[in-house]
PDB file of C-alpha atoms in Angstrom:
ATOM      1  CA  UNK A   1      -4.435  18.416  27.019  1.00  0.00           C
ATOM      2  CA  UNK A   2      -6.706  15.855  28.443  1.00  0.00           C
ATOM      3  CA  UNK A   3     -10.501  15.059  28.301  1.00  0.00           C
ATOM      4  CA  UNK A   4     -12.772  11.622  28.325  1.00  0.00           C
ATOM      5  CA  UNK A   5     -12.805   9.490  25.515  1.00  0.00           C
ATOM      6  CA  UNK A   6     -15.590  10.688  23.123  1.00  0.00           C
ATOM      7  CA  UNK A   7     -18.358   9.109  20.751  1.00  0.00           C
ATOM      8  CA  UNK A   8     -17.920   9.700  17.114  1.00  0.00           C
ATOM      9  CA  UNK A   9     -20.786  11.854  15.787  1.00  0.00           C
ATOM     10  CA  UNK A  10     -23.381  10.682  13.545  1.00  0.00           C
ATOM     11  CA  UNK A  11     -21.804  12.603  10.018  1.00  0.00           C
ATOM     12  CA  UNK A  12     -18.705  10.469  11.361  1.00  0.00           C
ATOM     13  CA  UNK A  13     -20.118   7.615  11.409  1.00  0.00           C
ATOM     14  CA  UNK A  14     -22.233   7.411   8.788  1.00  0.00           C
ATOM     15  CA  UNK A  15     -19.264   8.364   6.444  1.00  0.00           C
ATOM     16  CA  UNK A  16     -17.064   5.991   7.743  1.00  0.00           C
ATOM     17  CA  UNK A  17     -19.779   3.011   7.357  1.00  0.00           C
ATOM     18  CA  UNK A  18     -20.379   4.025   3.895  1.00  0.00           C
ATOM     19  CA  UNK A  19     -16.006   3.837   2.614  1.00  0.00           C
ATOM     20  CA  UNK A  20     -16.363   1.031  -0.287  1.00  0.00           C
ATOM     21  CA  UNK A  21     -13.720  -0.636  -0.008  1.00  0.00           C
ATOM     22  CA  UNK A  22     -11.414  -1.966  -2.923  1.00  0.00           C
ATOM     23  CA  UNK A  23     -12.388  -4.927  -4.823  1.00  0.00           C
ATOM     24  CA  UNK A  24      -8.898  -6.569  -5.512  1.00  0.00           C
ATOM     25  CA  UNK A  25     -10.427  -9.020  -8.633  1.00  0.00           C
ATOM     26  CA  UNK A  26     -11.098  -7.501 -12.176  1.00  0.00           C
ATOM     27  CA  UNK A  27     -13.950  -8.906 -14.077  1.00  0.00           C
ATOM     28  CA  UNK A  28     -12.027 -11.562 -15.104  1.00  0.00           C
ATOM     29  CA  UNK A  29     -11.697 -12.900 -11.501  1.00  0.00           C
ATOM     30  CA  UNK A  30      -7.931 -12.439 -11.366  1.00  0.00           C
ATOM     31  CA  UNK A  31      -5.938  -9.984  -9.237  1.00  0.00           C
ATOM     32  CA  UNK A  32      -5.986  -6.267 -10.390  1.00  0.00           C
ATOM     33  CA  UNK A  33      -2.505  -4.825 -10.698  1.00  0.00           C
ATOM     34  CA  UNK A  34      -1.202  -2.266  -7.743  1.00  0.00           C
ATOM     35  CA  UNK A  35       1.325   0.386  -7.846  1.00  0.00           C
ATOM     36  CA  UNK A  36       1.687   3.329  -4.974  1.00  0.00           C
ATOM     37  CA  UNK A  37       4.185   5.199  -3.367  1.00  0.00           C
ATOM     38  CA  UNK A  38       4.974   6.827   0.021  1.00  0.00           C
ATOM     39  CA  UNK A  39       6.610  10.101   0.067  1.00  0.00           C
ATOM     40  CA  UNK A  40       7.590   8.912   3.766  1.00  0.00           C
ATOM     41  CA  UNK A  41       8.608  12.541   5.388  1.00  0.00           C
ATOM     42  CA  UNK A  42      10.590  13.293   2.412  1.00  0.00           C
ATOM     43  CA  UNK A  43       8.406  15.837   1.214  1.00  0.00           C
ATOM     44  CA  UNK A  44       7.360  19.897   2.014  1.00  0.00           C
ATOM     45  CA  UNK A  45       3.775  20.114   1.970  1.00  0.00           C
ATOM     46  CA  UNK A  46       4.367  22.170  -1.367  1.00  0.00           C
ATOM     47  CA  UNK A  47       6.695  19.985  -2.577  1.00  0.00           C
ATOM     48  CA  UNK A  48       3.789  17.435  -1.946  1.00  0.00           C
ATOM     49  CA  UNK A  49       1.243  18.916  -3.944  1.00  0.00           C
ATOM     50  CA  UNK A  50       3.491  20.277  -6.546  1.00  0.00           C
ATOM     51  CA  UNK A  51       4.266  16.401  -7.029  1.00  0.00           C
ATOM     52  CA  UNK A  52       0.712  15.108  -7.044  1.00  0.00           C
ATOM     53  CA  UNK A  53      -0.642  17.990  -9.233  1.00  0.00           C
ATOM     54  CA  UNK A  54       2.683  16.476 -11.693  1.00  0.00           C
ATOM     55  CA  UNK A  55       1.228  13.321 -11.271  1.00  0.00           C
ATOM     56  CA  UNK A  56      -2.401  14.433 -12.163  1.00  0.00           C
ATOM     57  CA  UNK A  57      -1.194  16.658 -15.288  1.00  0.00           C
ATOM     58  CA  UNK A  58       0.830  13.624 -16.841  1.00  0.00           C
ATOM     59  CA  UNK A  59      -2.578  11.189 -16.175  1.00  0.00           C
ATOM     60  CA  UNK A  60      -5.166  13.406 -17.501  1.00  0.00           C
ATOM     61  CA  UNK A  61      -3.715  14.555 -21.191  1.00  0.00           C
ATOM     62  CA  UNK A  62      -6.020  13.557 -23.427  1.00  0.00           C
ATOM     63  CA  UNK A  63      -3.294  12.595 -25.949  1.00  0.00           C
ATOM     64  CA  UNK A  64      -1.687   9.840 -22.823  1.00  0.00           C
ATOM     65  CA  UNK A  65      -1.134   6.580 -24.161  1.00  0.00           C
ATOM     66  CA  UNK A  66      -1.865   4.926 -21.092  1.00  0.00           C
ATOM     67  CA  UNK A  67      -5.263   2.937 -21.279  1.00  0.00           C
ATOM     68  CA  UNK A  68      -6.288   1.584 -18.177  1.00  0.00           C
ATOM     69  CA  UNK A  69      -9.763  -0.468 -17.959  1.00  0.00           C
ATOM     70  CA  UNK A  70     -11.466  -0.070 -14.993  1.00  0.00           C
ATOM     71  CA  UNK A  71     -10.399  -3.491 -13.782  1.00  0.00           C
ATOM     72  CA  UNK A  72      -6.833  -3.128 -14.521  1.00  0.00           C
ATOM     73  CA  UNK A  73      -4.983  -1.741 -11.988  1.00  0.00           C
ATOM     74  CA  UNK A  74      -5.370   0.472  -8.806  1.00  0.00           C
ATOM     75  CA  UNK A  75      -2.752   3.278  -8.379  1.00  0.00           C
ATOM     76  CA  UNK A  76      -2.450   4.911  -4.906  1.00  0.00           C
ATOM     77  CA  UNK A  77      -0.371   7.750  -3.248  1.00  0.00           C
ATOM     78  CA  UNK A  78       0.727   8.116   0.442  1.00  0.00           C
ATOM     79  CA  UNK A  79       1.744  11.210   1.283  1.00  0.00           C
ATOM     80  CA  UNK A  80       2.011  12.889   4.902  1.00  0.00           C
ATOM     81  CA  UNK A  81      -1.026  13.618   7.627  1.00  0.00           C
ATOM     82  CA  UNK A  82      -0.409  17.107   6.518  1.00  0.00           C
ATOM     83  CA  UNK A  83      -1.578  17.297   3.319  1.00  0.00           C
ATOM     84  CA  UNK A  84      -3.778  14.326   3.039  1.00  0.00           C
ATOM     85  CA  UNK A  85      -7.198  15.988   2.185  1.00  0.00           C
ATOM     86  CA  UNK A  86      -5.425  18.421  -0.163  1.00  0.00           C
ATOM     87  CA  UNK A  87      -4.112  15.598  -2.094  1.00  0.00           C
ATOM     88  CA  UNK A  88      -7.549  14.009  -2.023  1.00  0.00           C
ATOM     89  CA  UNK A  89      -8.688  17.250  -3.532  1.00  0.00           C
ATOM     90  CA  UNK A  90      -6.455  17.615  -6.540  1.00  0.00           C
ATOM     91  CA  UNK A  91      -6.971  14.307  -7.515  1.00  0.00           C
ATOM     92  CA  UNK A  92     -10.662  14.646  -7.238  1.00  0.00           C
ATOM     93  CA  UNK A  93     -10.087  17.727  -9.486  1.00  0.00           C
ATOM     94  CA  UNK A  94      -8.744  15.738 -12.242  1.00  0.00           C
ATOM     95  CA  UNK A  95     -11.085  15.195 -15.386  1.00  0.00           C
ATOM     96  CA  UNK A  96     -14.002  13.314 -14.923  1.00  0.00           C
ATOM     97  CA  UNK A  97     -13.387   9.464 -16.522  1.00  0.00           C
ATOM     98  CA  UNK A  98      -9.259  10.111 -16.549  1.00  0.00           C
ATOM     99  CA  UNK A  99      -6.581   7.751 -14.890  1.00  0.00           C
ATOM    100  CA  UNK A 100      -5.882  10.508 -12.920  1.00  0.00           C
ATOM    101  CA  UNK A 101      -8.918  10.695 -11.878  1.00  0.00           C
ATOM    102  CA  UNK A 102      -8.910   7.164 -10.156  1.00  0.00           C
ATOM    103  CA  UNK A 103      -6.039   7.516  -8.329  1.00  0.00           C
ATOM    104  CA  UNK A 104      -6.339   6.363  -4.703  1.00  0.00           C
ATOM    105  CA  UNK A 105      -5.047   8.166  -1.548  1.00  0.00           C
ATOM    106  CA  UNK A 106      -3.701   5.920   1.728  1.00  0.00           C
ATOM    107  CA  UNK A 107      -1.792   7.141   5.143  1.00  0.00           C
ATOM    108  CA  UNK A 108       0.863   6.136   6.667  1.00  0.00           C
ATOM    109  CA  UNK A 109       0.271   5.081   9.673  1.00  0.00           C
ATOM    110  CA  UNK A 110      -2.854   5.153  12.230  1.00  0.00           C
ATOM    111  CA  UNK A 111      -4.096   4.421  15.581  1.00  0.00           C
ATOM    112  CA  UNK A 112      -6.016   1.304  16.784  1.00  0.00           C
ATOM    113  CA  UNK A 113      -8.950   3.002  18.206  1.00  0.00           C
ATOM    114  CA  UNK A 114     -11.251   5.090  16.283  1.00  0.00           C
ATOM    115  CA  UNK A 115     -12.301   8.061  19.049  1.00  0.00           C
ATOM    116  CA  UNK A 116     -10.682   9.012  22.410  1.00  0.00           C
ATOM    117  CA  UNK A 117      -8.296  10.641  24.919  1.00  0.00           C
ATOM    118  CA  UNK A 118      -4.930   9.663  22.390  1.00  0.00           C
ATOM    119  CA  UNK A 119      -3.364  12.652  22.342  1.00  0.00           C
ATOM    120  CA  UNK A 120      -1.039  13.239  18.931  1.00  0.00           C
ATOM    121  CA  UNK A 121      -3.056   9.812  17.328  1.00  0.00           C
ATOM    122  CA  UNK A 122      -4.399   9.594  13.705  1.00  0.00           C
ATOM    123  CA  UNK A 123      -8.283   7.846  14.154  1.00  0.00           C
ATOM    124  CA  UNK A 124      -8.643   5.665  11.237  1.00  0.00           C
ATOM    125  CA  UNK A 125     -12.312   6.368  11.416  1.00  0.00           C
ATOM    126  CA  UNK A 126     -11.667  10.144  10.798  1.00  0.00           C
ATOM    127  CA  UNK A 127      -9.093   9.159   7.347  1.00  0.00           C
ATOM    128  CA  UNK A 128     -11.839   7.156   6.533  1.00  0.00           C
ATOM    129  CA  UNK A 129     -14.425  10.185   6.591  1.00  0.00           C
ATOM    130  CA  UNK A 130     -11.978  12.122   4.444  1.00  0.00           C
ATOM    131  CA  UNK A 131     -11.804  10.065   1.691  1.00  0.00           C
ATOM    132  CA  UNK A 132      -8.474   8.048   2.656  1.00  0.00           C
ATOM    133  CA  UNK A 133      -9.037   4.282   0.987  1.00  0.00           C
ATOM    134  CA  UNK A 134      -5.494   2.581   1.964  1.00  0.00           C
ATOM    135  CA  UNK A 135      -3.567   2.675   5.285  1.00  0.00           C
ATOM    136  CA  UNK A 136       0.377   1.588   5.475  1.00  0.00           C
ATOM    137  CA  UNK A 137       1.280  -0.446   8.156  1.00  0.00           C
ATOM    138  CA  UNK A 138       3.836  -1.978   9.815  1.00  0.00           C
ATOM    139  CA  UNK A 139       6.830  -0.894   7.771  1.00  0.00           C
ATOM    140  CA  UNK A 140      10.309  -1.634   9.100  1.00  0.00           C
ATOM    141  CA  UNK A 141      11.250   2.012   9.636  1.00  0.00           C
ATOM    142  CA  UNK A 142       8.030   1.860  12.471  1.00  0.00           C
ATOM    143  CA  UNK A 143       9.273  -1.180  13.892  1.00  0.00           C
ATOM    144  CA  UNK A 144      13.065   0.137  14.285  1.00  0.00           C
ATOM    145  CA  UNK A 145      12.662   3.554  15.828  1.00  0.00           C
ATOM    146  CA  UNK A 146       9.411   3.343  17.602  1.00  0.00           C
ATOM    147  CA  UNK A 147       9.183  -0.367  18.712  1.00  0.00           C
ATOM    148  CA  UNK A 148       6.217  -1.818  16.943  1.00  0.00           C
ATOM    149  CA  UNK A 149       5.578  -4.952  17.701  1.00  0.00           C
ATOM    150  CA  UNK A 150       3.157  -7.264  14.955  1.00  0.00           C
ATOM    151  CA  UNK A 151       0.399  -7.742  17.933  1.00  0.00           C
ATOM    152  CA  UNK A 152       0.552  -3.506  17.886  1.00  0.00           C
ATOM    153  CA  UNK A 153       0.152  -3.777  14.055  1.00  0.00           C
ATOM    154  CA  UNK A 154      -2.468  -6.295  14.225  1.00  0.00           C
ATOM    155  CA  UNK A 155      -4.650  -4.068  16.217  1.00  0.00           C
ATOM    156  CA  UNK A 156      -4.329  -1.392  13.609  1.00  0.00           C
ATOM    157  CA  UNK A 157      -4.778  -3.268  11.331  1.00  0.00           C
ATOM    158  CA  UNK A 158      -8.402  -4.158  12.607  1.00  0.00           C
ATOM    159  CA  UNK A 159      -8.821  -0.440  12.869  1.00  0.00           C
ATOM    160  CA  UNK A 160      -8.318  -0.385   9.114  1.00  0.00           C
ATOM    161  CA  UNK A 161     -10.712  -3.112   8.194  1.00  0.00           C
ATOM    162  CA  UNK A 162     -13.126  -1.939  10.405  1.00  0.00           C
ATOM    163  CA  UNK A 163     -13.145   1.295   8.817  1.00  0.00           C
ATOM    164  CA  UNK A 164     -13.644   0.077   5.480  1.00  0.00           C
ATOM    165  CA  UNK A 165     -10.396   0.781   4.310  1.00  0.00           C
ATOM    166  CA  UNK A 166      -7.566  -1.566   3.184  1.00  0.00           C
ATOM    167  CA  UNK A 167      -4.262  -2.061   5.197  1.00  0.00           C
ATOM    168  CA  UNK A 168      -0.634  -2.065   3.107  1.00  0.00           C
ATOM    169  CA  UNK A 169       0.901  -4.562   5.987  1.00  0.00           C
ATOM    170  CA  UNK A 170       4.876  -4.198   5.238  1.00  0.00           C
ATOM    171  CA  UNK A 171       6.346  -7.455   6.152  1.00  0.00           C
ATOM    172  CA  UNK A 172       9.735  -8.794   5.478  1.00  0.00           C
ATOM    173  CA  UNK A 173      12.825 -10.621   6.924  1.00  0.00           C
ATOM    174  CA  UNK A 174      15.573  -8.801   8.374  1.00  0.00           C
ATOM    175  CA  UNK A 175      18.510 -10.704   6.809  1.00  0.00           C
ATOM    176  CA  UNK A 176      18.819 -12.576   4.140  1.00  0.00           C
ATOM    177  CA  UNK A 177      21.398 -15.427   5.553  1.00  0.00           C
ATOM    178  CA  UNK A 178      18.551 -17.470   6.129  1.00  0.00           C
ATOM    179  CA  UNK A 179      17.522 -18.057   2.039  1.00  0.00           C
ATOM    180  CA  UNK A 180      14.583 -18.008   0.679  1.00  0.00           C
ATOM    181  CA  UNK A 181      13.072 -20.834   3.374  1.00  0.00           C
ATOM    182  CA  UNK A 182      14.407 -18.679   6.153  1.00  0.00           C
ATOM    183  CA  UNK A 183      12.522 -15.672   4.989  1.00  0.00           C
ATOM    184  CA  UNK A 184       9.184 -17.348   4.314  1.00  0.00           C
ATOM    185  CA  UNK A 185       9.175 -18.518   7.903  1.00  0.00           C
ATOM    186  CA  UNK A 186      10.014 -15.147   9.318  1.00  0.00           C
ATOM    187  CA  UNK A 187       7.112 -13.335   6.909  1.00  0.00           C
ATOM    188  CA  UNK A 188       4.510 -15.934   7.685  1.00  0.00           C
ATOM    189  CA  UNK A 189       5.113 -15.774  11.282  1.00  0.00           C
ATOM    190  CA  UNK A 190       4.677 -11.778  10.806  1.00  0.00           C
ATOM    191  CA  UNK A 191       1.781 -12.360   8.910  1.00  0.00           C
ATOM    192  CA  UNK A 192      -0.081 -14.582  10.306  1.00  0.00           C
ATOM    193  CA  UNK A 193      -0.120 -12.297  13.827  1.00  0.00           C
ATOM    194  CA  UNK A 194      -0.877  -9.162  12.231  1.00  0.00           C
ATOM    195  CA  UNK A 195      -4.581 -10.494  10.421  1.00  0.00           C
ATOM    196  CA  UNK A 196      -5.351 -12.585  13.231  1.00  0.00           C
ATOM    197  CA  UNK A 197      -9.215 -11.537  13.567  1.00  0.00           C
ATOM    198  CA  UNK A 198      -9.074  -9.942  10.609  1.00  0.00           C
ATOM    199  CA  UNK A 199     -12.073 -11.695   8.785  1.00  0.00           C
ATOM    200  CA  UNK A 200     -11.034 -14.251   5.285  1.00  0.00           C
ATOM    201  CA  UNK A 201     -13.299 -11.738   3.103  1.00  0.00           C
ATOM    202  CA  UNK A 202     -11.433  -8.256   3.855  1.00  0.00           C
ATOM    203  CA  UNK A 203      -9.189  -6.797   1.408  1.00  0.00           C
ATOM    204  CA  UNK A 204      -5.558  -6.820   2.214  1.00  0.00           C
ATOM    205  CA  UNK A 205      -2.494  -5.785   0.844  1.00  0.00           C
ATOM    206  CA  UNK A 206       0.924  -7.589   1.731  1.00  0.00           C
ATOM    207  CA  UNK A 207       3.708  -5.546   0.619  1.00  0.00           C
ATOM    208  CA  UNK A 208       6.691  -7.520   0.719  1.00  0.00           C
ATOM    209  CA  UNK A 209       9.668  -6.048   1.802  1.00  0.00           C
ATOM    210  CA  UNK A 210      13.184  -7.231   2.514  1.00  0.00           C
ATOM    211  CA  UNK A 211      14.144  -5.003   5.452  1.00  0.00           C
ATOM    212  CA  UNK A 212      18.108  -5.658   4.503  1.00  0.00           C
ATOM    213  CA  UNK A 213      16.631  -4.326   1.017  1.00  0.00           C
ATOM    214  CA  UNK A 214      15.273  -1.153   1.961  1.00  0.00           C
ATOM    215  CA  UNK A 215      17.107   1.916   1.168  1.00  0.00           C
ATOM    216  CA  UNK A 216      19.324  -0.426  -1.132  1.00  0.00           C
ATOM    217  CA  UNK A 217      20.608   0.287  -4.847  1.00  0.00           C
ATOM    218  CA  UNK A 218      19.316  -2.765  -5.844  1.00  0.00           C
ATOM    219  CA  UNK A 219      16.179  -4.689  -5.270  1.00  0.00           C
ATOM    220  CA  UNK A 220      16.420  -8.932  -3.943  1.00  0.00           C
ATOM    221  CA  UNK A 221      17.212 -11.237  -6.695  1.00  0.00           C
ATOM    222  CA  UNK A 222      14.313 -11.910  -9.097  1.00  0.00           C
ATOM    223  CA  UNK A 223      14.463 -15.345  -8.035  1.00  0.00           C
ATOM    224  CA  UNK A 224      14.714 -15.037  -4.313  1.00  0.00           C
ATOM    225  CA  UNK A 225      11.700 -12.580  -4.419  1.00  0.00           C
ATOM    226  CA  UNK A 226      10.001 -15.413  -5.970  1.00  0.00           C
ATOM    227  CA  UNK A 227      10.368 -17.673  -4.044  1.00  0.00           C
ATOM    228  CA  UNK A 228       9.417 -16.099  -1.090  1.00  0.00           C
ATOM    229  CA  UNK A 229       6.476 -14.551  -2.783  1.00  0.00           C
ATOM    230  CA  UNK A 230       5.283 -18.246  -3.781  1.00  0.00           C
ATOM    231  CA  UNK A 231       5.803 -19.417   0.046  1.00  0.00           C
ATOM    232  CA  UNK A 232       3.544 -17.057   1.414  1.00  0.00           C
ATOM    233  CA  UNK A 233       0.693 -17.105  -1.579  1.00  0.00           C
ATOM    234  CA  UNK A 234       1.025 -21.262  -0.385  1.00  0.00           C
ATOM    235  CA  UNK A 235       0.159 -20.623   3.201  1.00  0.00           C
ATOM    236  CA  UNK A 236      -2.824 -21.709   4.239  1.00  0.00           C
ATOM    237  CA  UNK A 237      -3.583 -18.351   6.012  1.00  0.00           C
ATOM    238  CA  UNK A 238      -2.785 -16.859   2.626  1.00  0.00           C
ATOM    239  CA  UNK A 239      -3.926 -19.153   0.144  1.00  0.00           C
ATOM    240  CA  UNK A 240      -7.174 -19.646   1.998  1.00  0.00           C
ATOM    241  CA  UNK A 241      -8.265 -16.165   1.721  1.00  0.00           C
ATOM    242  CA  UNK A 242      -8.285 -16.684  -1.746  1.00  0.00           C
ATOM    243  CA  UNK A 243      -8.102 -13.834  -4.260  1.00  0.00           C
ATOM    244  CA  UNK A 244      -8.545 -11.058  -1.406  1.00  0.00           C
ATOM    245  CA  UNK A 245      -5.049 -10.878  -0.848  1.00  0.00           C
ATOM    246  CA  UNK A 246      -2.740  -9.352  -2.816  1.00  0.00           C
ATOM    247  CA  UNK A 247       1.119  -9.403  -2.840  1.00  0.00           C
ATOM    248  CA  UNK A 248       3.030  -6.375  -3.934  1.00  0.00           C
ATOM    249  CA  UNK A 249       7.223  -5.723  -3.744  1.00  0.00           C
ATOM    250  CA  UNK A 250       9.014  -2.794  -2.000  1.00  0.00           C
ATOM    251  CA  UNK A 251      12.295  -2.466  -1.485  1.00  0.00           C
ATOM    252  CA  UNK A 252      14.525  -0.877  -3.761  1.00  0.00           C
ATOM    253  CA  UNK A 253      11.796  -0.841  -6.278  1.00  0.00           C
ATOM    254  CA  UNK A 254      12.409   0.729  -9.353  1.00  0.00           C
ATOM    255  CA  UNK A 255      12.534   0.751 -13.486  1.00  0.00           C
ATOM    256  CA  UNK A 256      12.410  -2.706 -14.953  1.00  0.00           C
ATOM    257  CA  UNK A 257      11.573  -4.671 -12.065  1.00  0.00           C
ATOM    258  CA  UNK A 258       8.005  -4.806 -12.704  1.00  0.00           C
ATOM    259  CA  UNK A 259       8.840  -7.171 -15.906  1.00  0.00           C
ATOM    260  CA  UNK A 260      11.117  -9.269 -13.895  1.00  0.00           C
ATOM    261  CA  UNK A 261       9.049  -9.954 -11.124  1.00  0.00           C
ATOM    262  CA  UNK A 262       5.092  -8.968 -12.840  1.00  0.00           C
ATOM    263  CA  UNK A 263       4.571 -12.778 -13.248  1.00  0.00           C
ATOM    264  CA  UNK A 264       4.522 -13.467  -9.303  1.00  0.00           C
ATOM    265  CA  UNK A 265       4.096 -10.416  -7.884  1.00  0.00           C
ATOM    266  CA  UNK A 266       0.666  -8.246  -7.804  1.00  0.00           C
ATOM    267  CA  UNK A 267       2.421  -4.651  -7.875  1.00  0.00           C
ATOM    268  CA  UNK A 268       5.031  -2.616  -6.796  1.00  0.00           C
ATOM    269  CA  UNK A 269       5.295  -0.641  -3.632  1.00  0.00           C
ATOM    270  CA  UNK A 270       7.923   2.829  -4.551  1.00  0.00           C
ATOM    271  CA  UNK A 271       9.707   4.835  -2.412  1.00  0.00           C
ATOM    272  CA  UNK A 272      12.690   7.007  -3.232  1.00  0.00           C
ATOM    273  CA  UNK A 273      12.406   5.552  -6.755  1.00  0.00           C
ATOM    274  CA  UNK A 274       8.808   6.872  -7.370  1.00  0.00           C
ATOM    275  CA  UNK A 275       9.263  10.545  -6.169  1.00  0.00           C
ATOM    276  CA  UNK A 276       9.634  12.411  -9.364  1.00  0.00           C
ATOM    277  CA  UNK A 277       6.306  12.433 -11.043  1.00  0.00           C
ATOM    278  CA  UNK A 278       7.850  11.682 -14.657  1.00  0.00           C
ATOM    279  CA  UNK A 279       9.111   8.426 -13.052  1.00  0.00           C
ATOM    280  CA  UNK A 280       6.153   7.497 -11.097  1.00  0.00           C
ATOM    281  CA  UNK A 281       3.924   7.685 -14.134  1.00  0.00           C
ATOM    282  CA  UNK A 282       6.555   5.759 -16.313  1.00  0.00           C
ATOM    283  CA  UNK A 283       6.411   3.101 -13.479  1.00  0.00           C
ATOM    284  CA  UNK A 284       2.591   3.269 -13.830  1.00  0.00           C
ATOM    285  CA  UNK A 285       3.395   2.800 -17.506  1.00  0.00           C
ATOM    286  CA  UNK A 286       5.070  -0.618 -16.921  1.00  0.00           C
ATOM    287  CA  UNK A 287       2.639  -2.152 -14.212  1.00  0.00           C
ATOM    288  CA  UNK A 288      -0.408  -1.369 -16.355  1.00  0.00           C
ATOM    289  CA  UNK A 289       1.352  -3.013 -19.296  1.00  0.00           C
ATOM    290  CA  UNK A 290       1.325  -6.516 -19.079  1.00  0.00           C
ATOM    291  CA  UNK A 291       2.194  -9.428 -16.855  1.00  0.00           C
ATOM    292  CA  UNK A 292       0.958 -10.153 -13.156  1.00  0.00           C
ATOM    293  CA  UNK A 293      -2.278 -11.980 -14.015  1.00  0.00           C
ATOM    294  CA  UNK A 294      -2.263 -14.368 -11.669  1.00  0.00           C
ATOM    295  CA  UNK A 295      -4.954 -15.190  -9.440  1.00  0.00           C
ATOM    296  CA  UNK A 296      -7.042 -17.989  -8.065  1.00  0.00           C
TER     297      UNK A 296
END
């Protein structure tokens, strides 16, 4: 199929322009909490919903212990293209004023330009119009079977911002001979390509992720994780963006991490380890606890 590139229409456009986009700080100026998960292509589309409506059930009983202030913590899902706007309508079917409620829906993945002749392409500006409020980027799996390059994930991730939407840029070191200094070096070189032109008063989410990690049974040592967590936050192209940027780990990420790691990191970022619902929520449990107030 081919055709000319085409103008977005005006619903389009004015839906897109009008995406809020997450405020990171709570109203105590520090760094709200984050915890998501991507069901990657692990998932049916029933198996999808079955999971979210889990998800929704276990975060709107009105006997749930979990409390959750409004500037607490954010909680997002990323499930497939596929069922994208039917997980944005379950969770918009969730009682008025629950957690559940709150929950907030991302993509994997996107194209750079918003409207044209791209063929198979996701247009940020149309995930945008459908409610979609965080984008994944960048993850290693991308960059190993279909050649990403940072400069390509860059330019989507100035699709995202412009948009109005928030980009989850994975970024992460592919071995871990180098130590913690090695690492640091790699991520900020990753990093500081991917938001160049992205303005210092966007949102963004930097979700840390040992590529040598991924798909592990365990997560990188608490203190290794630290230190390469601290690195980055002391960047300049970090550090100067002040509290818009927030750090989250993936990676292995599972049970009891959060309180080894809650005091440096800003959330966790679940795979495999966040795809039963029980689990996810309990996870939820642990980042909405306690711990991870940092902030500038």
């Amino acid at each position: 199929m081919s055709g000319n590139p085409t103008s977005p229409g005006p619903e389009a456009t004015a839906a897109a322009a009008s995406t809020a986009p997450v405020d990171s700080s709570n109203k105590r100026g520090r760094r709200r909490r984050l915890i998501g998960v991507s069901t990657k292509m692990y998932f049916s589309a029933s198996r999808t919903e079955a999971f979210t409506r889990s998800v929704v059930e276990l975060l709107s009983s009105p006997t749930d212990t979990l409390t959750l202030g409004d500037d607490d913590v954010d909680i997002f899902i990323i499930p497939d293209f596929v069922t994208l706007t039917s997980v944005i309508s379950i969770i918009r079917s969730a009682p008025e004023g629950s957690v559940a409620r709150r929950i907030k829906v991302g993509a994997q993945d996107c194209y750079s330009e918003d409207f044209g002749a791209y063929t198979g392409e996701v247009s940020p500006a149309v995930l945008a119009e459908v409610g979609v409020e965080f984008v994944e980027l960048g993850h290693a799996e991308r960059k190993r079977l279909f050649a990403e390059s940072d400069g390509r994930v860059g330019e989507k991730v100035r699709g995202v911002v412009r948009n109005g939407m928030v980009p989850v840029i994975c970024v992460g070191e592919m071995r871990k001979d180098g130590g913690v200094e090695g690492a640091v070096g790699e991520v900020v070189r990753q990093v500081e390509v991917v938001l160049k032109g992205v303005g210092e008063g966007e949102e963004v989410v930097l979700a840390y992720e040992p590529v040598w990690a991924i798909g592990g049974r365990e997560p990188a040592a608490k203190e290794y994780v630290e230190g390469v967590v601290r690195g980055l936050r002391e960047w300049e192209g970090v550090k100067g963006r002040g509290g818009r940027v927030r750090v989250i780990y993936g990676g292995a990420a599972g049970r009891g991490l959060w309180e080894r790691l809650g005091g440096e990191v800003d959330g966790l970022f679940l795979g495999r380890f966040g795809h039963d619902a029980g689990e996810f929520v309990k996870l939820i449990r642990e980042v909405a606890g306690g711990g991870g107030e940092g902030g500038e």
